[in-house]
Amino acid sequence: MKRVSLVLTLAVTAGLSLQAASAQTLKTVKDRGMLSCGVGQGLPGFSSPDDNGNWSGLDVDVCRAIAAAIFNDASKVKFVPLSAKDRFTALQSGEIDVLSRNTTWTVSRDTSLGANFTGVTYYDGQGFLVKKSLKVNSALELNSASVCVTTGTTTEQNLADYFKGTNMKYEVIAFGTADETVKAYETGRCDVFTSDVSQLYAERLKLTNPADHIVLPEVISKEPLGPMVRHGDDQWFDIVKWTLFAMVDAEELGVTQKNVGEMAKSDKPELKRAFGTDGNLGEQLGLTKDWISRIVRAVGNYGESFERNVGVGSRLGIARGLNNLWNKGGIQYAPPIR
């Protein structure tokens, strides 16, 4: 019995030591007093700075929500703009704590980069942008077209798969950054610009005459976009994951920036759990009881963030579609808070 007891004690001690060793990111962020968040280099609706350097967008809101959950202050974020090519290195090296930059969740990225995806902020798909003057109404009319793409993305393989599957020829013209790609497209170096549909809507706003360009109806791939964290720190993985889930669940529960104070007084069991008046879910994450209140007060629920940044009332004017809640015709879904 003594031997069994000793083995159990050693196992528990080893487990606690491993947990303590791996749960360093939250401490690092707190000691620094700031979250370091990798974002895009300027994609309207997702991550872009204004003339005063103030960042906004759907991906930016995820960063601010994490900061709010930890510090009760959504401004405690350092935004690090990253190219598609450099984004994973910045995460692996520890330059950033989280990557929240229109990045597609794939098996190769989930297994070969030493990182974990924490959820889906936007269900997207690859499409095509063309000039209206070409009088092209379908991607099936793009035989022999020259296509501008950005290197370091999933678009090149998707493009090859699509044109092979439709028995069409094409020419790839690749560039290192999205801005270079858009400039090349606008100056006529290629016939077509291909990327995620959401990015096409965003990049179209940068063109001299956006109304002269159209996004074709075909969507040729699945592109679930979401934040990433490094392997090896389960606590940090849980915090980032459940920050996003909290925003989605808040929308489903009807909790908004305007009513969060009143909803926090509710006697409904699901709201009491969400607001920390019943149970200790926040503490289990390494946060405070009011972590969800902090998030919603700072950035709103998922629907509020979506509509403000990319929705029909924004400059991009994108319908919720697949990104609507599961009970409103979409597939956006978060595990329950219990």
Coordinates of C-alpha atoms in Angstrom, one line a residue:
M1 CA 0.0 0.0 0.0
K2 CA 2.9 2.4 0.8
R3 CA 4.4 1.7 -2.6
V4 CA 1.1 2.4 -4.4
S5 CA 0.6 5.5 -2.3
L6 CA 4.2 6.7 -3.2
V7 CA 3.6 6.1 -6.9
L8 CA 0.3 8.0 -6.8
T9 CA 2.0 10.9 -4.9
L10 CA 4.8 11.1 -7.4
A11 CA 2.4 11.0 -10.3
V12 CA 0.3 13.8 -8.9
T13 CA 3.4 15.8 -8.1
A14 CA 4.8 15.3 -11.7
G15 CA 1.4 16.2 -13.1
L16 CA 1.2 19.5 -11.1
S17 CA 4.9 20.3 -12.0
L18 CA 4.1 19.8 -15.7
Q19 CA 1.0 21.9 -15.5
A20 CA 2.9 24.7 -13.7
A21 CA 5.7 24.5 -16.3
S22 CA 3.4 24.8 -19.2
A23 CA 1.1 27.4 -17.9
Q24 CA 3.5 30.3 -18.4
T25 CA 1.8 32.5 -21.1
L26 CA -0.8 34.0 -18.8
K27 CA 1.9 34.9 -16.2
T28 CA 4.1 36.3 -18.9
V29 CA 1.3 38.5 -20.2
K30 CA 0.4 39.7 -16.7
D31 CA 4.0 40.5 -15.9
R32 CA 4.4 42.4 -19.1
G33 CA 1.1 44.2 -18.5
M34 CA 0.2 43.8 -22.1
L35 CA -1.1 41.2 -24.6
S36 CA 1.0 40.9 -27.8
C37 CA -1.3 40.0 -30.6
G38 CA -0.4 39.3 -34.2
V39 CA -2.8 40.8 -36.8
G40 CA -2.9 41.5 -40.5
Q41 CA -1.1 44.4 -42.1
G42 CA -4.2 46.3 -43.0
L43 CA -7.3 44.4 -44.0
P44 CA -10.5 46.5 -43.5
G45 CA -13.1 44.8 -41.4
F46 CA -10.6 42.3 -39.8
S47 CA -7.5 44.2 -38.7
S48 CA -6.6 47.7 -39.9
P49 CA -5.3 50.9 -38.2
D50 CA -6.7 54.4 -38.8
D51 CA -4.5 57.5 -39.4
N52 CA -3.9 57.7 -35.6
G53 CA -2.8 54.1 -35.3
N54 CA -6.0 52.9 -33.6
W55 CA -6.7 49.3 -34.7
S56 CA -10.2 47.9 -35.5
G57 CA -11.7 44.8 -37.0
L58 CA -13.1 41.4 -36.2
D59 CA -9.7 39.9 -35.5
V60 CA -8.7 42.9 -33.5
D61 CA -11.8 42.5 -31.3
V62 CA -10.7 39.0 -30.4
C63 CA -7.4 40.5 -29.1
R64 CA -9.2 43.2 -27.2
A65 CA -11.6 40.6 -25.7
I66 CA -8.7 38.5 -24.4
A67 CA -7.1 41.6 -22.8
A68 CA -10.4 42.6 -21.2
A69 CA -10.8 39.1 -19.7
I70 CA -7.3 39.3 -18.2
F71 CA -6.9 42.9 -17.3
N72 CA -10.4 44.3 -17.4
D73 CA -8.9 46.7 -19.9
A74 CA -9.3 46.1 -23.6
S75 CA -6.7 48.7 -24.5
K76 CA -3.8 46.6 -23.0
V77 CA -2.9 45.1 -26.4
K78 CA 0.2 45.6 -28.5
F79 CA -0.8 44.9 -32.1
V80 CA 1.9 43.4 -34.3
P81 CA 1.1 43.6 -38.0
L82 CA 2.4 40.5 -39.8
S83 CA 2.6 39.3 -43.4
A84 CA 1.2 35.9 -44.4
K85 CA 4.7 34.6 -44.7
D86 CA 5.9 35.8 -41.3
R87 CA 2.9 35.2 -39.1
F88 CA 3.7 31.6 -38.0
T89 CA 7.3 32.4 -37.2
A90 CA 6.2 35.3 -35.0
L91 CA 4.0 32.9 -33.0
Q92 CA 6.6 30.1 -32.8
S93 CA 9.3 32.5 -31.6
G94 CA 7.2 34.0 -28.8
E95 CA 7.1 37.4 -30.4
I96 CA 3.3 37.3 -30.1
D97 CA 1.1 35.5 -27.5
V98 CA -1.7 34.9 -30.0
L99 CA -2.2 35.1 -33.8
S100 CA -5.5 36.6 -34.7
R101 CA -5.0 37.2 -38.4
N102 CA -7.5 35.8 -41.0
T103 CA -5.7 32.4 -40.9
T104 CA -7.3 29.2 -42.3
W105 CA -7.5 26.2 -40.1
T106 CA -6.0 23.2 -41.9
V107 CA -4.7 19.8 -40.8
S108 CA -1.1 20.7 -41.9
R109 CA -1.1 23.9 -40.0
D110 CA -2.7 22.3 -37.0
T111 CA 0.0 19.5 -36.9
S112 CA 3.2 20.9 -38.3
L113 CA 3.6 24.4 -36.9
G114 CA 3.7 23.7 -33.1
A115 CA 0.5 25.6 -32.7
N116 CA -3.3 25.1 -32.0
F117 CA -6.3 26.7 -33.6
T118 CA -8.7 27.9 -30.9
G119 CA -11.9 28.2 -32.8
V120 CA -13.5 29.8 -35.9
T121 CA -14.1 33.5 -35.9
Y122 CA -15.3 33.6 -39.6
Y123 CA -16.4 30.8 -41.9
D124 CA -15.1 31.8 -45.3
G125 CA -14.2 30.4 -48.7
Q126 CA -12.0 31.4 -51.6
G127 CA -13.4 33.4 -54.5
F128 CA -12.4 35.6 -57.4
L129 CA -12.4 39.4 -58.0
V130 CA -12.6 40.7 -61.6
K131 CA -13.1 43.9 -63.4
K132 CA -16.6 44.4 -64.7
S133 CA -15.2 45.5 -68.0
L134 CA -14.1 41.9 -68.6
K135 CA -17.8 41.0 -68.8
V136 CA -17.1 37.7 -66.8
N137 CA -20.1 36.4 -64.8
S138 CA -18.7 33.1 -63.6
A139 CA -15.4 31.6 -62.6
L140 CA -16.1 28.9 -65.2
E141 CA -15.3 31.7 -67.8
L142 CA -11.7 32.2 -66.6
N143 CA -10.0 29.8 -68.9
S144 CA -6.4 31.1 -69.8
A145 CA -6.7 33.9 -67.2
S146 CA -3.8 35.3 -65.3
V147 CA -4.4 35.2 -61.6
C148 CA -2.8 37.3 -58.9
V149 CA -2.2 35.5 -55.5
T150 CA -0.4 36.2 -52.3
T151 CA 2.4 33.7 -51.3
G152 CA 2.3 31.9 -48.0
T153 CA -1.5 31.3 -48.2
T154 CA -3.8 28.4 -49.0
T155 CA -5.0 30.1 -52.2
E156 CA -2.4 28.7 -54.6
Q157 CA -3.2 25.1 -53.9
N158 CA -7.0 25.8 -54.0
L159 CA -6.5 27.6 -57.3
A160 CA -4.6 24.7 -58.8
D161 CA -7.2 22.2 -57.6
Y162 CA -10.1 24.3 -59.0
F163 CA -8.6 24.9 -62.5
K164 CA -7.5 21.2 -62.8
G165 CA -11.0 20.1 -61.8
T166 CA -12.6 22.3 -64.4
N167 CA -10.1 21.5 -67.1
M168 CA -9.1 25.2 -67.5
K169 CA -5.7 26.7 -68.0
Y170 CA -4.3 29.6 -66.0
E171 CA -1.2 31.6 -65.1
V172 CA -0.2 32.3 -61.5
I173 CA 1.4 35.7 -60.7
A174 CA 2.4 35.6 -57.1
F175 CA 3.4 38.4 -54.7
G176 CA 4.7 38.6 -51.2
T177 CA 2.1 40.8 -49.6
A178 CA -1.6 41.5 -50.0
D179 CA -1.0 45.1 -50.9
E180 CA 1.4 44.1 -53.7
T181 CA -1.1 41.7 -55.0
V182 CA -4.0 44.2 -55.0
K183 CA -1.8 46.8 -56.7
A184 CA -0.7 44.3 -59.4
Y185 CA -4.4 43.4 -60.0
E186 CA -5.5 47.1 -60.2
T187 CA -2.7 48.0 -62.6
G188 CA -3.6 45.2 -65.0
R189 CA -0.7 42.8 -64.4
C190 CA -3.4 40.0 -64.0
D191 CA -7.0 39.4 -65.0
V192 CA -8.2 38.1 -61.7
F193 CA -7.4 38.5 -58.0
T194 CA -8.2 35.4 -55.9
S195 CA -8.3 35.2 -52.1
D196 CA -10.9 34.5 -49.3
V197 CA -14.2 36.1 -50.2
S198 CA -14.1 38.3 -47.1
Q199 CA -10.7 39.6 -48.1
L200 CA -11.8 40.3 -51.6
Y201 CA -14.6 42.5 -50.2
A202 CA -12.1 44.2 -47.9
E203 CA -9.4 44.7 -50.6
R204 CA -11.9 46.0 -53.1
L205 CA -12.4 49.0 -50.8
K206 CA -8.8 50.0 -51.5
L207 CA -9.2 50.2 -55.2
T208 CA -9.6 53.6 -56.9
N209 CA -13.1 52.7 -58.2
P210 CA -14.5 49.8 -56.1
A211 CA -17.8 49.7 -58.0
D212 CA -15.9 48.8 -61.2
H213 CA -15.0 45.4 -59.7
I214 CA -17.2 42.4 -58.9
V215 CA -16.8 39.3 -56.7
L216 CA -17.8 36.3 -58.8
P217 CA -20.5 33.9 -57.2
E218 CA -18.3 30.8 -57.0
V219 CA -16.8 29.8 -53.7
I220 CA -14.2 27.1 -54.4
S221 CA -13.0 26.1 -50.9
K222 CA -13.7 25.9 -47.2
E223 CA -11.7 28.5 -45.3
P224 CA -12.5 28.5 -41.5
L225 CA -10.5 31.4 -40.1
G226 CA -9.5 31.6 -36.4
P227 CA -6.9 32.5 -33.8
M228 CA -3.8 30.4 -33.0
V229 CA -1.7 29.8 -29.9
R230 CA 1.5 27.9 -29.3
H231 CA 1.5 24.2 -28.3
G232 CA 2.4 23.4 -24.7
D233 CA 0.3 25.8 -22.6
D234 CA -3.2 24.3 -22.1
Q235 CA -4.3 27.1 -19.8
W236 CA -3.6 29.7 -22.4
F237 CA -5.2 27.6 -25.1
D238 CA -8.3 27.4 -22.9
I239 CA -8.4 31.2 -22.2
V240 CA -8.2 32.2 -25.9
K241 CA -10.6 29.5 -26.9
W242 CA -13.2 30.3 -24.3
T243 CA -12.9 34.1 -24.9
L244 CA -14.2 33.5 -28.4
F245 CA -16.8 31.0 -27.2
A246 CA -17.9 33.5 -24.6
M247 CA -18.6 36.1 -27.3
V248 CA -20.7 33.6 -29.3
D249 CA -22.6 32.3 -26.2
A250 CA -23.3 35.8 -25.1
E251 CA -25.0 36.5 -28.4
E252 CA -27.1 33.3 -28.1
L253 CA -28.0 34.3 -24.5
G254 CA -29.0 37.8 -25.6
V255 CA -26.3 39.6 -23.7
T256 CA -25.1 42.8 -25.3
Q257 CA -22.9 45.8 -24.4
K258 CA -26.0 47.8 -23.6
N259 CA -27.7 45.2 -21.3
V260 CA -24.8 43.3 -19.8
G261 CA -25.2 45.1 -16.4
E262 CA -28.9 44.3 -16.2
M263 CA -28.5 40.7 -17.4
A264 CA -25.8 40.1 -14.8
K265 CA -28.6 40.4 -12.2
S266 CA -30.7 37.7 -13.7
D267 CA -31.7 34.6 -11.8
K268 CA -31.6 32.3 -14.8
P269 CA -29.2 29.5 -14.2
E270 CA -27.3 29.8 -17.5
L271 CA -26.8 33.6 -16.9
K272 CA -25.7 33.1 -13.3
R273 CA -23.1 30.7 -14.5
A274 CA -22.0 33.0 -17.3
F275 CA -21.7 36.0 -14.9
G276 CA -20.0 34.1 -12.2
T277 CA -22.7 34.4 -9.5
D278 CA -23.0 30.6 -9.5
G279 CA -19.9 28.4 -9.7
N280 CA -16.2 29.2 -10.3
L281 CA -15.8 28.8 -14.0
G282 CA -13.7 31.9 -14.4
E283 CA -11.3 30.8 -11.7
Q284 CA -10.9 27.5 -13.4
L285 CA -9.6 29.3 -16.4
G286 CA -7.2 31.4 -14.3
L287 CA -9.4 34.5 -14.7
T288 CA -12.0 36.3 -12.5
K289 CA -15.6 35.5 -11.9
D290 CA -16.7 38.4 -14.1
W291 CA -14.6 37.5 -17.1
I292 CA -17.5 37.3 -19.5
S293 CA -18.9 40.6 -18.3
R294 CA -15.5 42.1 -18.9
I295 CA -15.5 40.8 -22.5
V296 CA -19.0 41.9 -23.4
R297 CA -18.6 45.3 -21.9
A298 CA -15.4 45.9 -23.8
V299 CA -16.2 44.5 -27.3
G300 CA -19.8 43.2 -27.3
N301 CA -21.0 39.8 -28.2
Y302 CA -19.9 38.0 -31.4
G303 CA -22.9 39.3 -33.4
E304 CA -22.2 42.9 -32.4
S305 CA -18.5 42.6 -33.4
F306 CA -19.5 41.0 -36.7
E307 CA -22.0 43.6 -37.7
R308 CA -19.8 46.5 -36.6
N309 CA -16.8 45.3 -38.5
V310 CA -17.9 43.3 -41.6
G311 CA -21.7 43.1 -41.5
V312 CA -24.3 44.6 -43.8
G313 CA -24.2 47.9 -42.0
S314 CA -20.4 48.2 -42.3
R315 CA -18.3 49.3 -45.3
L316 CA -17.9 45.7 -46.3
G317 CA -21.6 45.0 -46.3
I318 CA -21.3 41.2 -45.9
A319 CA -24.4 39.2 -44.9
R320 CA -24.0 36.9 -41.8
G321 CA -24.7 33.8 -43.9
L322 CA -22.8 30.8 -42.5
N323 CA -21.6 33.0 -39.7
N324 CA -25.0 33.4 -38.2
L325 CA -25.8 31.5 -35.0
W326 CA -26.7 27.8 -35.4
N327 CA -30.3 28.6 -34.3
K328 CA -30.6 31.4 -36.9
G329 CA -29.7 29.5 -40.0
G330 CA -25.9 29.6 -39.7
I331 CA -23.2 27.2 -38.4
Q332 CA -21.6 29.5 -35.7
Y333 CA -21.7 27.5 -32.5
A334 CA -20.0 27.5 -29.1
P335 CA -20.0 24.9 -26.4
P336 CA -22.2 25.8 -23.4
I337 CA -20.9 27.6 -20.4
R338 CA -21.5 25.1 -17.6

